[in-house]
Amino acid sequence: MTFSIHGIPVARGIAIGRAVLVASSRVDVTHYFIPPDQVTEELQRLGAARDAVVEELQRLQLEMPKDAPPELDALLDVHLMLLQDELLGAGVRQWIRERLYNAEWALITQLEIVSRQFDEMEDPYLRERKADLEQVVERVLRRLKGAATPVAAPPPRAPRQHDLLLDDTIDVPLVLVAHDLSPADMLQFKQSVFAGFVTDVGGKTSHTAIVARSMDIPAVVGARSASHLVRQDDWVIIDGDAGVMIVDPSSIILAEYGYKQRQGELERGRLARLKNTPAVTLDGQRIELLANIEQPEDTAAALAVGAVGVGLFRTEFLFMGREGKLPDEEEQYRAYRAAVDGMHGMPVTIRTIDIGADKPLDDRRPDTHLNPALGLRAIRWSLAEPAMFLTQLRAILRAAAHGQAYVLIPMLAHADEIRQTLELLDKARAQLDARGQTYGAIKLGAMIEVPAAALSLRLFLRHFDFLSIGTNDLIQYTLAIDRADESVAHLYDQLHPAVLRLLADTIGQSRTRGKGVSVCGEMAGDPAMTRLLLGLGLRSFSMHPSQILAVKQEILRADAGKLSAWAQAVLDSDEPAALLGQ
Ligand code: PEP
Ligand code: MG
């Protein structure tokens, strides 16, 4: 039966494919694709873990004290039986062979399928065996954990997809459906085969959504119970423009969306022709279009759409998911240098680590503070860990010797934080001098993403070479709306008069002082906002490469001079959204 689920659109386009459910509630289960030539090894790893659990249970039975309740022995029998049951085993092996899932992922995928079958059983005794099945799988997962060999990169080509439930073989795109995915999980899926994403939770500018957007595939977040309503391998359509997922579509609906998908591809083809067209408005204003990146390799995507530099390199992605083993100076230097080299002399703005809130260092240890977004995040964390911060600053300074590197500091609000940052930067230089190591000149920028910063611009303009407005956090903190919480996503309003006032002042005052100013939050990559930002005087936009051509198209059609009077009217309005036709 066809039904639809509504969420928040985060990345454009239509995807049609089969659902792959990722049970992210089991946070300690890794999900990755194994290379095709490692299938046998992975099956052996699974088999060894299962055999070890069988042995463990048999030993428990043997060593059971005489006075132990007889139910215990019977229970272990049930567990042993479930462990050897082919419904579980054959399914798991099939996910490994056919879809190239790692053993843990295959296990929990099959667990879910078998669990549903248990749920549907009439007999209450049998229904309750689901809990036993879960316990058995947990045991195998624990065994696997010790022997896991995660593969960082997914296989170089898409594996052959198979229809596991109908037992015939067809090639189909896969769509990932999960309750939640951490930004690090998302990054792991970045070069993989998925054609689209849906998550139950998240807001438009949550970091998971941001990484999804960088993948340039249709994505919907905040779809609430999607991961419960969709079943493994269901046919689904993701409409990333409308924020809708259609489950089990009829042939008429499929045909309609197939048409929409082709139209989208044609539009992309048309936009691609703008790659080498200079971003100049009708009245001759030259606009700088920069890229936001998460990894040095993303510079290729930036160049492919004609970006003239990197306006935001979110370096925290180098630090995430490493179980406490942070990258040392050499590793960081290589990463920053790769980004600088990758842009061939164009500027690369390297933001110092912005860890915390919805970007925990380690997903397995999420921030348990009551208000993590207001806690030890970004520069606060760096200043609390000066040795780590100095390491990062030295690595960036060294990379700056090979091109144009700018340093950008996130979440600043206090004069004292600015002072400490400047002192540490001087110290990093002094340490490099003492080692006799070469480093380059940098420009230093501050992110304006805390309202307090936007309201004390004089201080920032005195100390920094340029400012970069992080609208994602600026909106979150101005409106007191958690950017990652779908239940308040309708209140996350980028056109709130207070937000626009802070934006206008930051752009205006920077320009008056002759300092560079750019927007690097998601607002810069939203073509519906381009005209307004131009009207407010913005001349530098930084966004994911996937957005650059659509924004450029808006710029080519705009008259910046005429837009400034209109932008003033928007600023003076109590309901600016109405003036933007929203
Ligand atoms: C922002 O807050 O707008 C920003 C660009 O930083 P991040 O999204 O990484 O917090
Ligand atoms: Mg931010």
XYZ file of C-alpha atoms and ligand atoms in Angstrom:
593
model
C 0.000 0.000 0.000
C 1.372 3.386 -0.991
C 1.854 5.993 1.720
C 3.945 9.092 2.172
C 6.020 10.471 5.038
C 6.745 14.162 5.370
C 9.944 15.677 6.685
C 12.292 18.586 6.079
C 13.926 18.899 2.648
C 17.710 19.242 2.846
C 19.090 18.334 -0.550
C 17.388 18.650 -3.882
C 16.327 16.083 -6.439
C 14.455 12.832 -6.730
C 15.789 9.407 -5.767
C 13.964 6.172 -6.504
C 15.291 2.980 -5.004
C 15.110 0.354 -2.306
C 15.305 1.216 1.375
C 18.371 0.204 3.379
C 17.537 0.572 7.049
C 20.461 1.385 9.299
C 19.721 0.663 12.931
C 21.661 3.575 14.345
C 20.143 3.007 17.779
C 22.869 0.395 18.178
C 25.422 3.120 18.146
C 28.363 0.848 18.611
C 27.672 -1.104 15.431
C 29.828 0.004 12.542
C 28.419 0.152 9.043
C 30.727 -0.083 6.069
C 31.039 -1.815 2.742
C 33.670 -4.489 2.363
C 35.663 -4.771 -0.857
C 34.260 -7.581 -3.071
C 37.436 -9.670 -2.638
C 36.988 -9.725 1.143
C 33.651 -11.535 1.200
C 35.169 -14.892 2.163
C 37.208 -13.309 4.922
C 34.165 -11.468 6.265
C 32.108 -14.674 6.251
C 34.909 -16.378 8.169
C 35.002 -13.537 10.686
C 31.272 -13.929 11.193
C 31.531 -17.710 11.448
C 34.329 -17.506 13.997
C 32.343 -15.078 16.156
C 29.273 -17.305 15.995
C 31.291 -20.437 16.862
C 32.861 -18.651 19.812
C 29.404 -17.762 21.141
C 28.191 -21.359 20.657
C 31.190 -22.550 22.639
C 30.571 -19.967 25.336
C 26.928 -21.017 25.722
C 27.792 -24.722 25.754
C 30.415 -24.104 28.429
C 27.860 -22.190 30.477
C 25.501 -25.149 30.225
C 28.204 -27.595 31.298
C 29.299 -25.487 34.216
C 25.776 -24.824 35.409
C 25.464 -25.485 39.168
C 23.243 -28.414 40.156
C 20.739 -26.181 41.936
C 20.298 -23.805 39.007
C 16.664 -23.446 37.898
C 15.840 -25.819 35.006
C 14.481 -22.864 32.987
C 18.014 -21.572 32.651
C 19.173 -24.686 30.859
C 16.139 -24.526 28.576
C 16.876 -20.884 27.849
C 20.432 -21.638 26.818
C 19.032 -24.349 24.543
C 16.803 -21.775 22.905
C 19.746 -19.426 22.447
C 21.853 -22.166 20.905
C 19.031 -23.086 18.594
C 18.503 -19.481 17.485
C 22.195 -19.123 16.884
C 22.199 -22.063 14.535
C 18.931 -21.154 12.864
C 19.281 -20.706 9.131
C 16.670 -17.936 9.029
C 19.220 -15.769 10.737
C 22.455 -17.255 9.403
C 21.528 -17.569 5.736
C 20.089 -14.051 5.674
C 23.179 -12.542 7.255
C 25.472 -14.309 4.822
C 23.356 -13.094 1.963
C 23.651 -9.423 3.036
C 27.424 -9.859 3.158
C 27.690 -11.617 -0.190
C 25.137 -9.689 -2.151
C 25.313 -6.209 -0.675
C 28.879 -6.269 0.659
C 27.768 -5.177 4.152
C 30.259 -5.740 6.948
C 29.297 -8.595 9.287
C 27.921 -6.358 12.067
C 25.724 -4.410 9.684
C 24.510 -7.628 8.032
C 23.669 -9.094 11.441
C 21.543 -6.209 12.643
C 19.835 -5.887 9.268
C 18.768 -9.521 9.385
C 17.906 -9.253 13.072
C 15.410 -6.590 12.163
C 13.795 -8.706 9.451
C 13.495 -11.756 11.681
C 12.285 -9.625 14.601
C 9.379 -8.385 12.522
C 8.456 -11.979 11.747
C 8.455 -12.728 15.480
C 6.264 -9.663 16.097
C 3.678 -11.026 13.710
C 3.456 -14.449 15.381
C 0.148 -15.364 17.022
C 1.653 -17.493 19.767
C 2.725 -15.219 22.671
C 5.457 -17.684 23.718
C 7.052 -17.524 20.283
C 6.567 -13.748 20.101
C 8.581 -13.365 23.265
C 11.511 -15.257 21.755
C 12.378 -12.016 19.976
C 14.144 -10.840 23.125
C 16.241 -14.018 23.102
C 17.139 -13.457 19.508
C 18.299 -9.932 20.337
C 20.442 -11.216 23.178
C 22.056 -13.807 20.962
C 22.826 -11.227 18.302
C 24.287 -8.911 20.958
C 26.631 -11.692 21.999
C 27.816 -12.224 18.432
C 28.222 -8.474 17.966
C 30.354 -8.270 21.083
C 32.551 -11.074 19.767
C 32.858 -9.389 16.390
C 33.864 -6.125 17.971
C 37.140 -7.529 19.171
C 37.991 -8.775 15.714
C 36.555 -5.936 13.636
C 38.626 -4.495 10.844
C 36.767 -1.430 9.650
C 37.534 -0.362 6.125
C 37.716 3.419 5.872
C 36.782 3.695 2.233
C 33.815 1.975 0.632
C 34.561 -0.150 -2.444
C 35.598 1.826 -5.491
C 32.600 0.804 -7.557
C 28.988 0.197 -6.650
C 28.424 -3.407 -5.681
C 25.913 -5.356 -7.667
C 22.589 -4.884 -5.955
C 20.240 -7.776 -5.475
C 16.657 -7.990 -4.525
C 17.055 -10.036 -1.390
C 13.425 -10.452 -0.569
C 12.088 -11.440 -3.950
C 15.113 -13.571 -4.626
C 15.710 -12.329 -8.122
C 18.661 -10.283 -9.257
C 18.318 -6.692 -10.374
C 20.390 -3.543 -10.222
C 18.670 -0.874 -8.150
C 19.748 2.305 -6.408
C 19.761 2.182 -2.607
C 18.248 4.742 -0.290
C 19.456 4.974 3.300
C 16.790 5.256 6.010
C 17.839 5.700 9.647
C 16.548 7.071 12.895
C 19.599 9.276 13.131
C 23.051 9.362 11.645
C 25.934 11.186 13.200
C 27.886 13.547 10.940
C 30.793 11.077 11.145
C 28.556 8.175 10.023
C 27.322 10.312 7.201
C 30.839 11.129 6.119
C 31.650 7.450 6.029
C 28.834 6.975 3.545
C 30.000 9.921 1.512
C 31.629 8.147 -1.398
C 29.310 5.198 -1.212
C 26.539 3.970 -3.384
C 23.493 5.571 -1.795
C 21.144 7.497 -4.012
C 19.343 9.287 -1.177
C 18.906 9.659 2.590
C 16.054 9.905 5.059
C 16.397 10.298 8.820
C 13.744 10.498 11.528
C 15.416 13.360 13.353
C 17.380 16.475 12.470
C 16.796 19.997 11.236
C 17.706 21.733 7.996
C 21.075 22.920 9.272
C 21.972 20.018 11.553
C 25.467 18.823 10.739
C 24.112 15.540 9.441
C 21.986 17.492 6.963
C 25.000 19.576 6.005
C 27.058 16.508 5.153
C 24.075 15.044 3.266
C 23.886 18.244 1.245
C 27.570 18.019 0.427
C 26.908 14.607 -1.090
C 24.526 16.233 -3.523
C 21.903 13.523 -3.364
C 18.243 13.935 -2.417
C 17.800 13.935 1.359
C 15.016 14.447 3.872
C 15.515 14.802 7.638
C 13.045 15.133 10.499
C 10.821 12.451 8.939
C 9.904 11.383 12.485
C 8.937 7.702 12.356
C 10.222 6.894 8.876
C 12.633 4.251 10.136
C 9.757 2.429 11.844
C 7.282 2.659 8.989
C 9.639 1.642 6.213
C 10.807 -1.928 5.920
C 14.114 -3.243 4.730
C 14.105 -3.298 0.923
C 10.808 -1.435 0.407
C 10.637 0.565 -2.787
C 10.765 4.258 -1.911
C 10.868 7.618 -3.644
C 12.633 10.531 -1.994
C 11.527 13.947 -3.120
C 14.320 16.144 -1.768
C 12.628 19.323 -3.038
C 9.381 18.771 -1.153
C 10.830 16.853 1.816
C 8.668 13.798 1.211
C 9.302 10.070 1.080
C 6.778 7.899 -0.751
C 6.777 4.268 0.279
C 5.707 1.427 -1.993
C 4.674 3.743 -4.856
C 2.162 2.644 -7.481
C 3.269 2.486 -11.113
C 1.523 5.794 -11.898
C 3.375 7.559 -9.085
C 6.635 5.955 -10.163
C 6.145 7.190 -13.712
C 5.393 10.717 -12.472
C 8.514 10.862 -10.329
C 10.608 9.248 -13.026
C 9.604 12.194 -15.224
C 10.457 14.705 -12.463
C 13.817 12.996 -12.004
C 14.646 13.372 -15.694
C 13.604 17.049 -15.631
C 15.971 17.579 -12.690
C 18.806 15.978 -14.615
C 18.169 18.267 -17.584
C 18.228 21.290 -15.271
C 21.552 20.138 -13.815
C 22.924 19.797 -17.319
C 21.871 23.382 -18.090
C 23.468 24.682 -14.869
C 26.718 22.833 -15.586
C 27.258 25.158 -18.556
C 27.683 28.073 -16.117
C 30.852 26.625 -14.624
C 33.251 29.003 -16.364
C 30.930 32.000 -16.519
C 32.212 34.716 -14.147
C 29.783 35.424 -11.295
C 28.922 39.015 -12.165
C 25.556 40.714 -11.631
C 23.695 42.547 -14.396
C 25.096 45.831 -13.056
C 28.662 44.571 -13.087
C 29.227 43.571 -9.450
C 31.736 40.746 -9.219
C 30.715 38.136 -6.660
C 33.081 35.668 -5.014
C 31.707 32.108 -4.888
C 33.645 29.907 -2.479
C 33.248 26.297 -1.423
C 32.564 24.719 1.962
C 34.468 21.456 2.380
C 34.774 18.750 5.025
C 37.770 16.852 3.686
C 40.773 17.823 1.545
C 39.470 15.617 -1.288
C 36.381 17.832 -1.542
C 38.522 20.435 -3.316
C 37.980 18.411 -6.511
C 34.228 19.025 -6.299
C 34.915 22.712 -5.595
C 37.066 23.056 -8.717
C 34.553 21.124 -10.801
C 31.938 23.840 -10.319
C 34.325 26.763 -10.683
C 34.681 27.815 -7.013
C 37.339 30.527 -6.630
C 38.526 29.295 -3.254
C 37.457 27.521 -0.090
C 35.519 29.742 2.302
C 35.127 27.117 5.019
C 37.095 23.933 5.629
C 35.351 22.263 8.578
C 38.464 20.631 10.050
C 36.604 18.901 12.882
C 35.801 16.075 10.471
C 39.482 15.087 10.634
C 39.089 14.611 14.378
C 35.785 12.782 14.585
C 35.172 9.082 15.135
C 38.784 8.313 16.084
C 38.072 6.918 19.514
C 40.223 9.472 21.278
C 43.271 9.128 18.976
C 43.414 12.630 17.557
C 45.452 13.409 14.436
C 48.961 14.631 15.252
C 50.632 17.690 13.737
C 52.054 15.778 10.753
C 48.715 14.234 9.828
C 46.961 17.567 10.145
C 49.660 19.353 8.172
C 49.287 16.815 5.354
C 45.508 17.305 5.301
C 45.678 21.121 5.285
C 48.446 21.093 2.718
C 46.429 18.734 0.518
C 43.543 21.221 0.592
C 45.875 24.153 -0.152
C 47.583 22.248 -2.988
C 44.191 21.067 -4.242
C 43.040 24.655 -4.793
C 46.104 25.561 -6.879
C 46.920 28.912 -5.303
C 43.354 30.005 -4.608
C 42.558 30.892 -0.977
C 41.673 28.125 1.462
C 39.967 29.190 4.687
C 40.780 26.636 7.347
C 38.456 26.820 10.311
C 39.948 25.631 13.570
C 38.207 22.716 15.161
C 34.502 23.182 15.915
C 33.800 20.127 17.980
C 30.881 19.666 20.385
C 27.068 19.861 20.335
C 25.865 17.775 17.362
C 29.475 17.079 16.286
C 30.837 14.916 19.113
C 34.441 13.769 18.841
C 33.219 10.234 19.334
C 29.636 9.162 18.490
C 29.858 6.452 21.082
C 30.308 9.061 23.765
C 27.774 11.746 22.901
C 27.838 14.963 24.887
C 25.651 14.357 27.916
C 25.553 17.940 29.139
C 22.100 19.401 29.400
C 22.705 22.092 26.757
C 25.673 20.942 24.684
C 25.167 23.650 22.039
C 25.780 26.184 24.810
C 28.652 24.241 26.296
C 32.292 23.472 25.601
C 32.135 23.857 21.843
C 34.444 25.175 19.112
C 36.933 27.838 20.323
C 35.913 27.187 23.925
C 37.075 23.606 23.528
C 40.272 24.684 21.756
C 41.133 27.128 24.530
C 40.437 24.456 27.117
C 42.900 22.175 25.290
C 45.738 24.590 24.434
C 48.230 21.854 23.484
C 45.793 20.457 20.919
C 44.996 23.959 19.659
C 48.685 24.828 19.281
C 49.207 21.617 17.327
C 46.435 22.594 14.949
C 47.701 26.176 14.576
C 51.241 24.995 13.816
C 49.958 22.552 11.215
C 47.905 25.283 9.504
C 50.787 27.791 9.584
C 53.074 25.211 7.978
C 50.510 24.456 5.276
C 50.234 28.204 4.635
C 53.796 28.151 3.276
C 52.443 26.310 0.231
C 49.637 28.602 -0.847
C 47.060 31.038 0.432
C 45.746 29.749 3.748
C 43.401 31.761 5.914
C 42.591 30.819 9.508
C 39.016 31.121 10.730
C 38.045 30.892 14.410
C 34.556 29.574 15.296
C 32.132 30.686 18.041
C 34.067 33.641 19.415
C 32.120 35.981 21.671
C 34.477 37.470 24.273
C 37.404 39.877 24.095
C 39.311 37.494 26.294
C 38.828 34.602 23.881
C 40.179 36.819 21.096
C 43.184 37.789 23.202
C 43.987 34.180 24.109
C 43.607 33.076 20.476
C 46.019 35.769 19.270
C 48.507 34.841 21.978
C 48.365 31.164 21.046
C 48.852 32.017 17.394
C 51.976 33.992 18.309
C 53.145 31.102 20.455
C 52.610 28.629 17.600
C 54.779 30.828 15.352
C 57.443 31.081 18.068
C 57.479 27.280 18.438
C 57.966 26.865 14.691
C 60.744 29.489 14.745
C 62.443 27.593 17.563
C 62.283 24.416 15.498
C 63.559 26.279 12.439
C 60.488 25.194 10.513
C 59.063 27.129 7.567
C 55.596 28.588 7.752
C 53.521 31.037 5.764
C 51.637 34.278 6.285
C 47.941 33.918 7.005
C 44.908 36.141 7.138
C 42.970 35.738 10.349
C 39.180 35.671 10.398
C 36.452 35.333 13.001
C 33.153 33.613 12.575
C 30.201 35.733 13.526
C 27.760 33.116 14.711
C 26.969 34.147 18.281
C 24.617 37.148 18.578
C 26.983 38.700 21.138
C 29.672 38.815 18.446
C 27.314 40.360 15.904
C 26.493 43.016 18.501
C 30.131 43.878 19.245
C 31.493 44.139 15.749
C 33.887 46.975 16.586
C 35.923 44.579 18.701
C 36.034 41.971 15.963
C 36.814 44.405 13.187
C 39.746 45.728 15.206
C 41.419 42.347 15.604
C 40.568 40.373 12.472
C 41.329 40.653 8.777
C 37.936 39.323 7.756
C 34.635 38.065 9.149
C 32.600 35.075 8.077
C 28.970 34.857 9.141
C 27.849 31.434 10.296
C 24.124 31.812 9.803
C 23.401 28.254 10.953
C 24.463 29.014 14.495
C 23.598 32.699 14.368
C 19.958 31.742 13.738
C 20.072 28.983 16.362
C 21.425 31.272 19.067
C 19.406 34.361 18.127
C 16.093 32.524 18.114
C 16.944 29.942 20.817
C 16.022 27.148 18.407
C 18.089 23.962 18.392
C 19.150 23.647 14.761
C 19.117 19.831 15.002
C 15.694 19.433 16.613
C 12.931 18.653 14.138
C 10.204 19.441 16.682
C 11.066 23.151 16.551
C 12.281 23.217 12.955
C 9.243 25.285 11.911
C 10.516 28.096 14.165
C 14.026 28.072 12.707
C 13.455 31.174 10.619
C 16.302 32.578 8.557
C 14.120 35.585 7.729
C 13.335 36.609 11.288
C 13.815 40.404 11.514
C 16.355 39.961 14.326
C 18.476 37.613 12.213
C 18.330 39.945 9.224
C 19.325 42.922 11.388
C 22.435 41.104 12.667
C 23.325 40.025 9.152
C 22.859 43.497 7.677
C 24.949 45.130 10.410
C 27.780 42.633 10.088
C 27.930 43.003 6.312
C 27.514 46.782 6.418
C 30.073 47.517 9.135
C 32.687 45.194 7.656
C 32.382 46.873 4.306
C 32.567 50.333 5.857
C 35.805 49.328 7.576
C 37.146 47.854 4.332
C 37.270 44.318 5.776
C 36.284 41.185 3.896
C 32.983 39.655 4.896
C 31.372 36.488 3.729
C 28.482 34.184 4.680
C 29.431 30.529 5.063
C 26.245 29.187 6.700
C 23.672 27.279 4.679
C 21.860 30.518 3.869
C 24.639 31.390 1.398
C 23.854 28.267 -0.617
C 20.099 28.794 -0.740
C 19.223 30.316 -4.131
C 16.032 31.751 -2.607
C 18.241 33.949 -0.383
C 20.757 35.102 -3.016
C 18.963 38.292 -4.021
C 18.417 39.367 -0.437
C 22.058 38.798 0.508
C 23.182 40.727 -2.574
C 20.816 43.533 -1.606
C 22.319 43.602 1.894
C 25.699 44.205 0.267
C 27.193 40.703 0.438
C 29.809 40.058 -2.238
C 31.307 36.798 -0.993
C 29.314 33.583 -0.551
C 30.628 30.230 0.680
C 28.603 27.053 0.252
C 28.766 23.393 -0.650
C 29.978 22.905 -4.196
C 26.624 21.331 -5.095
C 24.897 24.693 -4.575
C 27.323 26.977 -6.395
C 25.887 26.845 -9.904
C 22.289 27.418 -8.806
C 23.387 30.450 -6.767
C 25.488 31.695 -9.681
C 22.429 31.554 -11.921
C 20.606 33.862 -9.485
C 23.569 36.247 -9.438
C 23.717 36.454 -13.229
C 20.044 37.490 -13.262
C 20.297 40.040 -10.437
C 20.819 43.788 -10.404
C 22.594 44.423 -7.095
C 22.004 48.191 -7.202
C 18.239 47.805 -7.520
C 18.180 45.054 -4.912
C 19.614 47.243 -2.183
C 16.483 49.440 -1.901
C 14.313 46.329 -1.822
C 16.546 44.717 0.818
C 16.114 47.830 2.938
C 12.338 47.394 2.735
C 12.729 43.729 3.751
C 14.838 44.829 6.729
C 12.230 47.378 7.783
C 9.394 44.883 7.568
C 7.922 43.031 10.555
C 7.216 40.076 8.294
C 10.079 39.911 5.827
C 9.104 36.463 4.532
C 6.034 37.976 2.834
C 8.277 40.271 0.768
C 10.243 37.262 -0.420
C 7.052 35.499 -1.438
C 7.548 32.827 1.256
C 27.429 28.103 10.809
O 27.179 28.001 12.020
O 26.708 28.741 10.014
C 28.620 27.445 10.243
C 28.985 27.666 9.010
O 29.286 26.565 11.036
P 28.744 25.091 11.352
O 27.542 24.851 10.477
O 29.845 24.144 11.071
O 28.392 25.190 12.796
Mg 28.667 27.226 13.346
